[in-house]
């Protein structure tokens, strides 16, 4: 079992995908805290610490924000842009996790400052494998800035 | 030439008449003024020899009389010394062309008459030429007219009269302003003419003549005419009816614009069809994949965590679900790749296709280390093509060969090249696999077409359709030769002209 104080933020509107993604992390032995948001506005409120809307308490630094692009309401691109333009959160690694590997989406996401772009594999084993490798890299290998505590 | 001899000396008249007759002229004889007047009334006299002293009239008076009757007649005075001064004055006043002093020098007279005859002939010729020219100008199919410095008509041909429906006297001497009812855009027309006078250069203009509701368009060339003092005193205008040409041009323009509109419409339709296709691709990639991922995901969860709760048969069915969904996932991925190839733009670069082939084969070998594989590759073949697409092309063809040689003891895959007589470069991938019946060759390139049961050889059937699209994008061809159980050869070219072979 691997664990440290870094947390994962998952923004995904498909409940099955949420469940399977969490399962994939857990099956790979990654037991870090995972905050799940089903829409981008709710996630942004979390970042802004908007107490009225906040459901979760920010206990640990998010070391990876897993962001789906196609969301109801505010879409993934808008949230990505908001995070990357924010004076406080711009450094937080945002990993796009989406079903399509559409060229335009890739281009747009990187232009807006995405740190990584992953396509959800349909194949279950490959999905678990991807979750494990991405998790290990961003949570345990990658050096993150920590400015939230200051 | 008719010559009238007037003298009261009858003998002289007869003698001269004989002489003129011998010279080929027609002589008329008069011994007094009265007879002379009579003759000139009934005959066309070209030249008259007039004795200044006639019994019934002074020669000068007679000349006046005859001139009134026949202005064309020319006169020579015959005179004695006494009235020579009068005669000289008459020549000066251009009443007569010459005078002869009596007694007459016949040789001189004959030579003079001959000169007159020759001049008359030349004048006649000139007139006849002028008339001929007139006939030509009046029968010309185009408008011809001349205008003076005040923009008044000084000459018009029949066509212009017909076009304006006017008689010659209704237009000659009239200015453009007086004929304004016949022309459209008169001011432009006038400005142009004035500018020809000022700039002294030939110009062209289009003008319109209207008769009733009918409008005809003419293309005119205005040429300045220089008179004998060297100044431009008139204009020569030559105009051609271009109404039909203009209307044809207009129709053509109209048709062209209609055609352009239609092309634009079609292009728009095509673009929107393409957009729809792209939208479909996107939704296929996102919307179809998401539920499929759930099915696959939960099937695996079921298998991993709840196998114990299922009977053996249940687990078997679960395996079938997982297998089928995996296949569906592969189909979706392949379809997406195919549509991506259709959309992508080609970027040409120099590629060592032999190396590309070897890399792919090595990948296949390393993933299937148990298979016995022999490969033959013609080294260092260079092409100009899109590297990404050629990689997909070779991968699909190798995948095809790889799949259908699976059941062979030793797999043999060959990559080669040959030059055809018409200089087309042909590349081929040959295998020793299951092969296919040549009657199905055309269907090979349709997506989802498979000739072997999926159980025997896995695959989506999209690989060759993808290969065909890549080849077509490069302007090439693909075809195959095979026989059941005897392997298959896939040939392809990359450019119709075969100019892809660059060393």
XYZ file of C-alpha atoms in Angstrom:
653
model
C 0.000 0.000 0.000
C 1.304 3.384 -1.089
C 0.232 6.584 0.518
C 1.361 10.089 1.286
C -0.392 13.317 2.230
C -0.915 14.453 -1.337
C -4.474 14.343 -2.580
C -6.169 13.704 -5.905
C -8.957 15.858 -7.280
C -11.186 14.084 -9.768
C -13.613 16.105 -11.864
C -15.842 13.737 -13.796
C -19.582 13.714 -14.453
C -19.965 10.031 -15.323
C -20.694 8.092 -12.134
C -19.452 4.806 -13.617
C -16.203 6.440 -14.621
C -15.835 7.902 -11.128
C -16.325 4.520 -9.536
C -14.055 2.720 -11.975
C -11.345 5.396 -11.690
C -11.333 5.243 -7.888
C -11.305 1.456 -8.105
C -8.396 1.587 -10.537
C -6.351 3.686 -8.095
C -7.230 1.470 -5.168
C -6.521 -1.724 -7.143
C -3.106 -0.286 -7.980
C -2.503 0.245 -4.276
C -2.796 4.024 -4.318
C -4.734 5.035 -1.243
C -4.367 8.814 -1.288
C -7.330 11.040 -0.556
C -9.543 11.561 -3.639
C -11.905 14.549 -3.874
C -14.589 13.999 -6.476
C -16.607 16.721 -8.177
C -19.296 16.053 -10.732
C -19.281 19.525 -12.165
C -16.618 22.089 -12.825
C -18.289 24.935 -10.937
C -18.391 22.906 -7.774
C -14.717 22.071 -8.232
C -13.836 25.735 -8.803
C -15.726 26.698 -5.650
C -13.589 24.190 -3.791
C -10.492 25.889 -5.108
C -11.859 29.302 -4.175
C -12.862 27.988 -0.762
C -16.378 29.220 -1.308
C -17.817 28.044 1.974
C -21.424 28.079 0.906
C -20.850 25.624 -1.878
C -17.952 23.722 -0.380
C -18.643 20.134 0.493
C -15.090 19.049 1.195
C -12.460 20.426 3.458
C -9.123 20.981 1.857
C -6.926 18.810 4.011
C -4.099 17.952 1.667
C -2.441 19.607 -1.346
C -3.847 18.424 -4.603
C -0.898 16.834 -6.408
C -2.984 15.898 -9.413
C -6.215 17.304 -10.745
C -7.808 14.739 -13.051
C -10.098 16.683 -15.345
C -12.610 15.416 -17.860
C -13.249 17.838 -20.725
C -16.869 17.157 -21.501
C -18.860 18.238 -18.494
C -22.336 19.596 -18.016
C -22.441 23.350 -17.448
C -18.967 24.861 -17.177
C -16.729 22.620 -19.261
C -13.276 21.233 -18.555
C -11.508 23.842 -20.665
C -13.007 26.714 -18.680
C -11.974 25.153 -15.397
C -8.494 24.468 -16.757
C -8.205 28.090 -17.826
C -9.445 29.335 -14.447
C -6.916 27.219 -12.548
C -4.015 28.142 -14.827
C -4.826 31.855 -14.698
C -5.310 31.897 -10.957
C -2.510 33.525 -8.980
C -2.814 30.911 -6.246
C -3.368 27.633 -8.085
C -1.593 28.037 -11.433
C 1.100 25.508 -10.428
C -1.299 22.658 -9.595
C -0.780 19.850 -12.133
C -3.892 19.411 -14.252
C -4.112 16.097 -16.056
C -6.759 15.909 -18.733
C -8.478 12.529 -18.630
C -10.910 12.212 -21.467
C -12.513 9.714 -23.821
C -11.519 11.433 -27.034
C -8.046 12.061 -28.342
C -9.358 14.716 -30.696
C -6.508 16.804 -32.121
C -8.299 20.103 -31.511
C -8.935 19.207 -27.873
C -5.293 18.262 -27.374
C -4.146 21.505 -28.913
C -6.562 23.612 -26.917
C -5.813 21.855 -23.635
C -2.048 22.312 -23.920
C -2.470 25.889 -25.013
C -4.495 26.555 -21.867
C -1.696 25.046 -19.793
C -2.617 21.403 -19.236
C 0.267 19.443 -17.696
C -0.647 16.132 -19.220
C -3.250 14.612 -21.524
C -4.479 11.064 -21.054
C -7.073 9.154 -23.040
C -9.277 6.824 -21.026
C -8.630 3.379 -22.436
C -11.769 1.367 -22.994
C -9.941 -1.786 -22.059
C -10.238 -2.328 -18.315
C -6.760 -3.696 -17.708
C -5.167 -0.863 -19.618
C -7.257 1.582 -17.615
C -6.034 0.152 -14.330
C -2.493 0.165 -15.662
C -2.813 3.812 -16.716
C -4.257 4.868 -13.348
C -1.407 3.159 -11.559
C 1.350 4.666 -13.694
C -0.147 8.163 -13.698
C -0.802 7.964 -9.956
C 2.712 6.794 -9.153
C 4.233 9.510 -11.283
C 2.229 12.526 -10.148
C 1.883 11.518 -6.496
C 5.259 9.992 -5.773
C 7.756 10.973 -8.462
C 6.797 14.500 -9.436
C 8.056 17.364 -7.267
C 5.165 19.697 -6.523
C 5.245 23.226 -5.353
C 3.514 23.679 -2.041
C 2.194 27.145 -1.628
C -1.158 26.445 -0.011
C 0.208 26.032 3.489
C 2.068 29.345 3.345
C -13.678 63.692 -125.600
C -16.106 66.109 -127.263
C -14.508 69.256 -128.660
C -16.525 72.207 -129.888
C -14.772 74.492 -132.379
C -16.247 77.969 -132.646
C -14.896 80.318 -135.316
C -16.323 82.339 -138.164
C -13.447 81.162 -140.379
C -15.186 78.079 -141.752
C -12.068 76.697 -143.353
C -10.201 76.754 -140.057
C -13.147 75.017 -138.329
C -13.247 72.247 -140.935
C -9.515 71.764 -140.856
C -9.410 71.563 -137.065
C -12.406 69.214 -137.038
C -10.611 66.874 -139.406
C -7.441 66.975 -137.352
C -9.290 66.302 -134.063
C -11.246 63.563 -135.715
C -8.009 61.943 -136.832
C -6.653 62.198 -133.294
C -9.649 60.235 -132.007
C -11.737 63.086 -130.560
C -15.310 63.955 -131.481
C -15.405 67.443 -133.060
C -18.462 69.741 -133.123
C -18.506 72.739 -135.423
C -20.012 76.158 -134.873
C -19.505 79.291 -136.977
C -21.290 81.611 -134.641
C -22.293 81.963 -131.001
C -25.883 80.967 -131.495
C -24.985 77.573 -132.995
C -22.397 77.051 -130.286
C -25.025 77.562 -127.570
C -27.403 75.182 -129.296
C -24.746 72.473 -129.557
C -23.661 72.832 -125.966
C -27.279 72.456 -124.877
C -27.691 69.094 -126.600
C -24.180 67.675 -126.250
C -21.836 67.241 -123.376
C -18.901 69.394 -124.423
C -15.627 68.725 -122.641
C -13.513 71.382 -124.321
C -14.459 74.417 -126.395
C -12.105 76.386 -128.659
C -13.566 79.867 -128.752
C -12.635 82.607 -131.236
C -12.768 85.827 -129.294
C -14.198 87.761 -132.205
C -17.411 86.220 -133.376
C -19.848 87.938 -135.657
C -22.830 87.748 -133.294
C -21.204 87.809 -129.851
C -18.047 88.569 -127.924
C -16.166 85.350 -127.106
C -16.071 86.136 -123.394
C -19.824 86.539 -123.297
C -20.269 83.251 -125.110
C -18.040 81.501 -122.578
C -20.253 82.900 -119.778
C -23.331 81.595 -121.535
C -21.987 78.107 -122.134
C -20.649 77.865 -118.567
C -24.166 78.396 -117.316
C -25.439 75.592 -119.526
C -22.594 73.186 -118.831
C -20.299 74.029 -115.940
C -18.015 71.089 -116.728
C -16.897 72.505 -120.045
C -13.404 73.931 -120.262
C -12.366 76.686 -122.641
C -9.390 77.645 -124.784
C -9.466 81.113 -126.408
C -8.116 81.596 -129.926
C -7.165 85.169 -130.598
C -5.187 87.576 -132.751
C -2.509 89.901 -131.306
C -4.967 92.722 -130.890
C -6.933 91.153 -128.064
C -4.129 89.178 -126.438
C -4.313 91.173 -123.176
C -7.971 90.231 -122.733
C -7.095 86.587 -123.289
C -4.307 86.678 -120.717
C -6.688 88.236 -118.195
C -9.216 85.507 -118.831
C -6.610 82.844 -118.058
C -5.646 84.716 -114.909
C -9.257 84.890 -113.879
C -9.459 81.152 -114.483
C -12.303 81.629 -116.901
C -10.349 79.649 -119.488
C -7.522 77.200 -119.184
C -5.372 78.607 -122.022
C -5.217 80.862 -125.070
C -3.791 80.268 -128.528
C -2.561 83.099 -130.760
C -3.570 83.059 -134.366
C -2.341 81.827 -136.750
C -2.637 78.651 -134.752
C 0.311 76.384 -134.126
C -1.492 73.115 -134.807
C 1.108 70.837 -133.263
C 1.127 72.852 -130.051
C -2.663 72.860 -129.995
C -2.891 69.102 -130.445
C -0.327 68.515 -127.703
C -2.283 70.825 -125.399
C -5.583 69.103 -126.151
C -3.964 65.778 -125.412
C -2.877 67.071 -122.030
C -6.432 68.181 -121.337
C -7.695 64.762 -122.402
C -5.263 62.992 -120.110
C -6.185 65.216 -117.213
C -9.877 64.593 -117.876
C -9.248 60.854 -117.923
C -7.448 61.075 -114.602
C -10.296 63.106 -113.135
C -12.813 60.575 -114.399
C -10.829 57.780 -112.824
C -10.692 59.697 -109.584
C -14.432 60.198 -109.638
C -15.012 56.546 -110.413
C -12.653 55.539 -107.603
C -14.497 57.905 -105.327
C -17.773 56.334 -106.385
C -16.407 52.848 -105.856
C -15.221 53.840 -102.402
C -18.656 55.311 -101.726
C -20.283 52.037 -102.733
C -17.969 50.135 -100.420
C -18.510 52.497 -97.492
C -22.257 52.584 -97.958
C -22.476 48.821 -98.187
C -20.112 48.217 -95.265
C -21.706 46.195 -92.455
C -20.429 48.721 -89.914
C -21.237 52.337 -89.231
C -18.853 54.853 -90.804
C -19.159 58.608 -90.444
C -17.120 61.757 -90.147
C -17.611 64.768 -87.899
C -16.155 68.235 -88.067
C -14.608 70.338 -85.329
C -18.047 71.463 -84.098
C -19.141 67.842 -83.802
C -21.422 68.118 -86.799
C -21.918 65.231 -89.174
C -20.108 65.805 -92.462
C -20.326 62.316 -93.874
C -22.453 59.283 -92.976
C -22.823 55.863 -94.529
C -26.061 54.004 -95.212
C -25.827 51.779 -92.148
C -25.862 54.759 -89.793
C -28.855 56.200 -91.646
C -30.634 52.879 -91.353
C -29.808 52.525 -87.675
C -31.062 56.042 -86.937
C -33.916 55.686 -89.411
C -32.983 59.072 -90.934
C -32.357 60.421 -94.416
C -28.949 61.810 -95.333
C -30.174 65.409 -95.419
C -31.673 65.006 -91.944
C -28.244 64.325 -90.457
C -25.559 66.007 -92.558
C -24.645 69.351 -91.007
C -26.458 68.492 -87.759
C -24.621 68.452 -84.461
C -24.752 65.601 -81.964
C -26.910 67.760 -79.683
C -29.525 68.073 -82.377
C -29.715 64.282 -82.608
C -29.729 63.671 -78.854
C -32.939 61.625 -79.029
C -31.071 58.926 -80.918
C -28.172 58.362 -78.571
C -27.821 57.200 -74.962
C -25.093 58.578 -72.706
C -24.498 61.417 -75.160
C -22.210 63.391 -72.849
C -19.633 60.618 -72.485
C -19.722 60.230 -76.246
C -19.124 63.942 -76.784
C -16.374 64.166 -74.162
C -14.547 61.324 -75.837
C -14.715 62.992 -79.238
C -13.487 66.311 -77.880
C -10.616 64.512 -76.159
C -9.588 62.988 -79.500
C -9.336 66.510 -80.924
C -7.362 67.672 -77.914
C -5.048 64.707 -77.404
C -4.720 63.928 -81.116
C -4.834 60.179 -80.535
C -7.194 57.473 -81.679
C -9.703 56.320 -79.055
C -12.390 53.692 -78.670
C -15.746 54.004 -76.970
C -18.983 52.093 -76.669
C -22.122 54.013 -77.493
C -25.782 53.161 -77.682
C -28.292 53.979 -80.372
C -31.943 53.790 -79.499
C -34.822 53.453 -81.885
C -38.115 53.121 -80.069
C -37.671 50.511 -77.344
C -34.756 48.958 -79.100
C -31.229 49.674 -77.912
C -28.173 48.671 -79.867
C -24.647 48.827 -78.517
C -21.779 49.834 -80.775
C -18.064 49.738 -80.286
C -16.544 52.764 -82.035
C -13.041 53.727 -83.020
C -12.564 57.494 -83.302
C -9.621 58.458 -85.493
C -8.428 62.065 -85.850
C -8.126 63.264 -89.472
C -5.370 65.688 -90.390
C -6.123 68.201 -93.139
C -3.546 69.626 -95.597
C -2.592 72.384 -93.168
C -1.538 69.708 -90.659
C -4.268 70.360 -88.104
C -6.958 67.972 -86.967
C -10.142 69.303 -88.445
C -12.376 66.239 -88.439
C -12.930 62.810 -86.969
C -13.382 59.505 -88.699
C -15.615 57.138 -86.745
C -15.894 53.456 -87.411
C -18.434 51.612 -85.259
C -19.439 47.966 -85.041
C -22.677 46.549 -83.648
C -21.671 44.509 -80.581
C -25.185 44.061 -79.154
C -25.088 40.295 -79.729
C -21.596 39.999 -78.368
C -22.556 41.937 -75.238
C -25.683 39.878 -74.709
C -23.675 36.668 -75.171
C -21.129 37.992 -72.718
C -23.875 38.861 -70.259
C -25.391 35.417 -70.605
C -21.990 33.888 -70.100
C -21.366 36.017 -67.024
C -24.780 35.064 -65.715
C -24.124 31.369 -66.336
C -20.700 31.614 -64.739
C -22.119 33.278 -61.677
C -24.914 30.682 -61.509
C -22.302 27.975 -61.760
C -20.214 29.625 -59.066
C -23.251 29.884 -56.831
C -23.970 26.223 -57.413
C -20.378 25.249 -56.693
C -20.474 27.364 -53.543
C -23.725 25.684 -52.495
C -22.310 22.232 -53.129
C -19.117 23.119 -51.300
C -21.210 24.340 -48.387
C -23.205 21.113 -48.413
C -19.988 19.128 -48.541
C -18.493 21.167 -45.752
C -21.553 20.668 -43.609
C -21.472 16.947 -44.416
C -17.834 16.918 -43.343
C -18.702 18.789 -40.181
C -21.432 16.273 -39.437
C -18.957 13.494 -39.991
C -16.532 15.168 -37.634
C -19.284 15.629 -35.068
C -20.166 11.972 -35.452
C -16.546 11.010 -35.007
C -16.365 13.051 -31.851
C -19.531 11.617 -30.423
C -18.448 8.136 -31.468
C -15.194 8.625 -29.652
C -16.714 10.080 -26.542
C -20.302 8.971 -26.259
C -19.861 5.417 -27.510
C -16.708 4.786 -25.598
C -18.067 5.927 -22.243
C -20.853 3.336 -21.882
C -18.625 0.682 -23.376
C -16.011 1.443 -20.770
C -18.642 0.942 -18.101
C -19.691 -2.415 -19.547
C -16.100 -3.580 -19.820
C -15.144 -2.110 -16.468
C -18.022 -3.645 -14.518
C -17.681 -6.986 -16.310
C -14.127 -7.083 -15.058
C -15.176 -5.990 -11.579
C -17.691 -8.817 -11.629
C -15.045 -11.266 -12.729
C -12.463 -10.089 -10.214
C -14.630 -9.660 -7.137
C -17.673 -11.876 -7.662
C -16.370 -14.932 -9.522
C -17.057 -16.969 -6.444
C -20.778 -16.170 -6.602
C -21.131 -17.350 -10.178
C -21.457 -20.870 -11.477
C -18.992 -22.073 -14.098
C -21.464 -21.368 -16.894
C -21.966 -17.801 -15.624
C -18.244 -17.178 -15.687
C -18.167 -18.503 -19.268
C -20.849 -16.017 -20.308
C -19.017 -13.237 -18.530
C -15.893 -14.103 -20.522
C -17.967 -13.902 -23.709
C -19.229 -10.421 -22.716
C -15.700 -9.214 -22.022
C -14.427 -10.632 -25.329
C -17.270 -9.104 -27.359
C -16.939 -5.700 -25.724
C -13.193 -5.733 -26.284
C -13.836 -6.421 -29.925
C -16.324 -3.566 -30.069
C -13.788 -1.261 -28.484
C -11.256 -2.255 -31.139
C -13.810 -1.562 -33.878
C -14.492 1.917 -32.531
C -10.767 2.689 -32.310
C -10.144 1.466 -35.854
C -13.078 3.453 -37.207
C -11.768 6.564 -35.522
C -8.323 6.016 -37.011
C -9.888 5.601 -40.432
C -11.813 8.863 -40.156
C -8.707 10.651 -38.888
C -6.800 9.550 -41.994
C -9.558 10.869 -44.226
C -9.346 14.266 -42.560
C -5.598 14.643 -42.246
C -3.435 16.697 -44.621
C -0.416 15.053 -46.213
C 3.018 16.320 -45.242
C 5.623 15.067 -47.677
C 9.112 14.148 -46.561
C 11.843 11.754 -47.626
C 11.387 8.409 -45.910
C 13.401 5.209 -45.869
C 10.430 2.895 -46.253
C 12.628 -0.201 -45.841
C 13.652 0.925 -42.346
C 10.052 1.704 -41.470
C 9.037 -1.793 -42.533
C 11.812 -3.424 -40.484
C 10.884 -1.467 -37.338
C 7.273 -2.583 -37.510
C 8.174 -6.211 -38.198
C 10.570 -6.171 -35.226
C 7.739 -4.964 -32.977
C 5.511 -7.796 -34.123
C 8.339 -10.291 -33.606
C 9.096 -9.071 -30.097
C 5.441 -9.341 -29.114
C 5.209 -12.902 -30.443
C 8.564 -14.454 -29.657
C 7.187 -17.976 -30.069
C 6.465 -17.574 -33.772
C 9.018 -18.590 -36.335
C 9.301 -15.670 -38.697
C 11.481 -15.126 -41.739
C 11.574 -11.695 -43.324
C 13.120 -10.506 -46.564
C 13.469 -6.774 -47.016
C 14.858 -4.853 -49.951
C 17.147 -2.325 -48.279
C 17.194 1.467 -48.566
C 14.124 2.196 -50.591
C 13.381 5.903 -50.328
C 10.039 7.581 -50.976
C 8.493 11.042 -50.708
C 5.392 10.629 -48.543
C 3.719 11.350 -45.221
C 5.689 9.432 -42.607
C 2.827 9.034 -40.129
C 0.439 7.740 -42.761
C 2.981 5.407 -44.373
C 3.672 3.953 -40.939
C -0.046 3.233 -40.505
C -0.185 1.819 -44.047
C 2.701 -0.596 -43.484
C 1.371 -1.509 -40.042
C -1.988 -2.445 -41.539
C -0.457 -4.465 -44.367
C 1.990 -6.209 -42.022
C -0.819 -6.802 -39.532
C -2.792 -8.401 -42.340
C 0.121 -10.634 -43.364
C 0.887 -11.406 -39.726
C -2.683 -12.437 -39.004
C -3.157 -14.728 -41.966
C 0.177 -16.496 -41.525
C -0.594 -17.341 -37.922
C -1.376 -20.956 -38.715
C 1.770 -21.499 -40.798
C 4.695 -23.359 -39.315
C 7.110 -20.699 -40.504
C 5.856 -17.215 -41.348
C 7.531 -15.677 -44.377
C 6.927 -11.968 -45.017
C 8.697 -10.176 -47.824
C 8.929 -6.480 -48.635
C 10.150 -5.537 -52.080
C 10.131 -3.125 -54.952
C 10.064 -3.312 -58.711
C 9.975 -0.785 -61.486
C 7.353 -1.211 -64.143
C 7.923 -0.466 -67.823
C 5.996 2.792 -67.594
C 8.382 3.856 -64.805
C 5.828 3.373 -62.061
C 7.383 2.293 -58.765
C 5.591 -0.661 -57.235
C 6.124 -1.817 -53.661
C 4.821 -5.102 -52.377
C 4.306 -7.095 -49.194
C 4.142 -10.826 -49.737
C 3.158 -13.495 -47.240
C 2.797 -17.274 -47.218
C -0.507 -17.236 -45.322
C -4.072 -18.406 -45.845
C -4.690 -16.240 -48.932
C -8.099 -15.431 -50.383
C -10.216 -16.001 -53.457
C -9.441 -13.371 -56.100
C -13.136 -12.891 -56.865
C -13.408 -11.019 -53.567
C -10.456 -8.707 -54.267
C -12.546 -5.541 -54.709
C -14.429 -6.138 -51.457
C -11.186 -6.338 -49.501
C -11.044 -2.584 -49.112
C -14.570 -2.124 -47.736
C -14.576 -1.580 -43.989
C -15.739 -4.595 -41.966
C -15.261 -7.045 -44.838
C -13.637 -10.220 -43.643
C -13.126 -13.491 -45.456
C -12.279 -15.631 -42.548
C -14.247 -16.352 -39.467
C -13.341 -14.056 -36.614
C -12.600 -17.132 -34.521
C -9.870 -18.176 -36.957
C -8.336 -14.749 -37.585
C -9.163 -11.802 -35.292
C -9.556 -8.280 -36.661
C -11.995 -5.541 -37.472
C -11.693 -5.683 -41.247
C -10.901 -1.987 -41.317
C -7.150 -2.355 -41.860
C -7.222 -2.626 -45.632
C -9.842 0.108 -45.952
C -7.440 2.319 -44.006
C -4.544 1.237 -46.246
C -6.573 2.096 -49.348
C -7.387 5.562 -48.021
C -3.744 6.294 -47.284
C -2.740 5.134 -50.773
C -5.480 7.226 -52.400
C -4.423 10.262 -50.415
C -0.958 9.890 -51.920
C -2.451 9.513 -55.412
C -1.456 5.872 -55.685
C -3.058 2.488 -56.212
C -3.315 -0.742 -54.267
C -4.138 -4.197 -55.548
C -3.556 -7.801 -54.539
C -2.768 -11.225 -55.962
C -3.701 -14.328 -54.053
C -4.947 -17.873 -54.110
C -6.558 -19.751 -51.251
C -3.899 -21.471 -49.200
C -1.051 -20.028 -51.228
C -0.383 -16.689 -49.534
C -1.111 -13.174 -50.739
C 0.812 -10.280 -52.276
C -0.312 -6.693 -51.766
C 1.096 -4.250 -54.301
C 0.945 -0.503 -53.965
C 2.146 2.652 -55.676
C 2.274 6.076 -54.082
C 2.068 8.423 -57.024
C 0.427 7.953 -60.384
C 3.550 9.284 -62.097
C 5.819 7.139 -59.964
C 8.017 10.065 -58.994
C 8.293 8.981 -55.399
C 11.562 7.118 -55.743
C 14.185 9.521 -54.509
C 17.615 8.212 -53.592
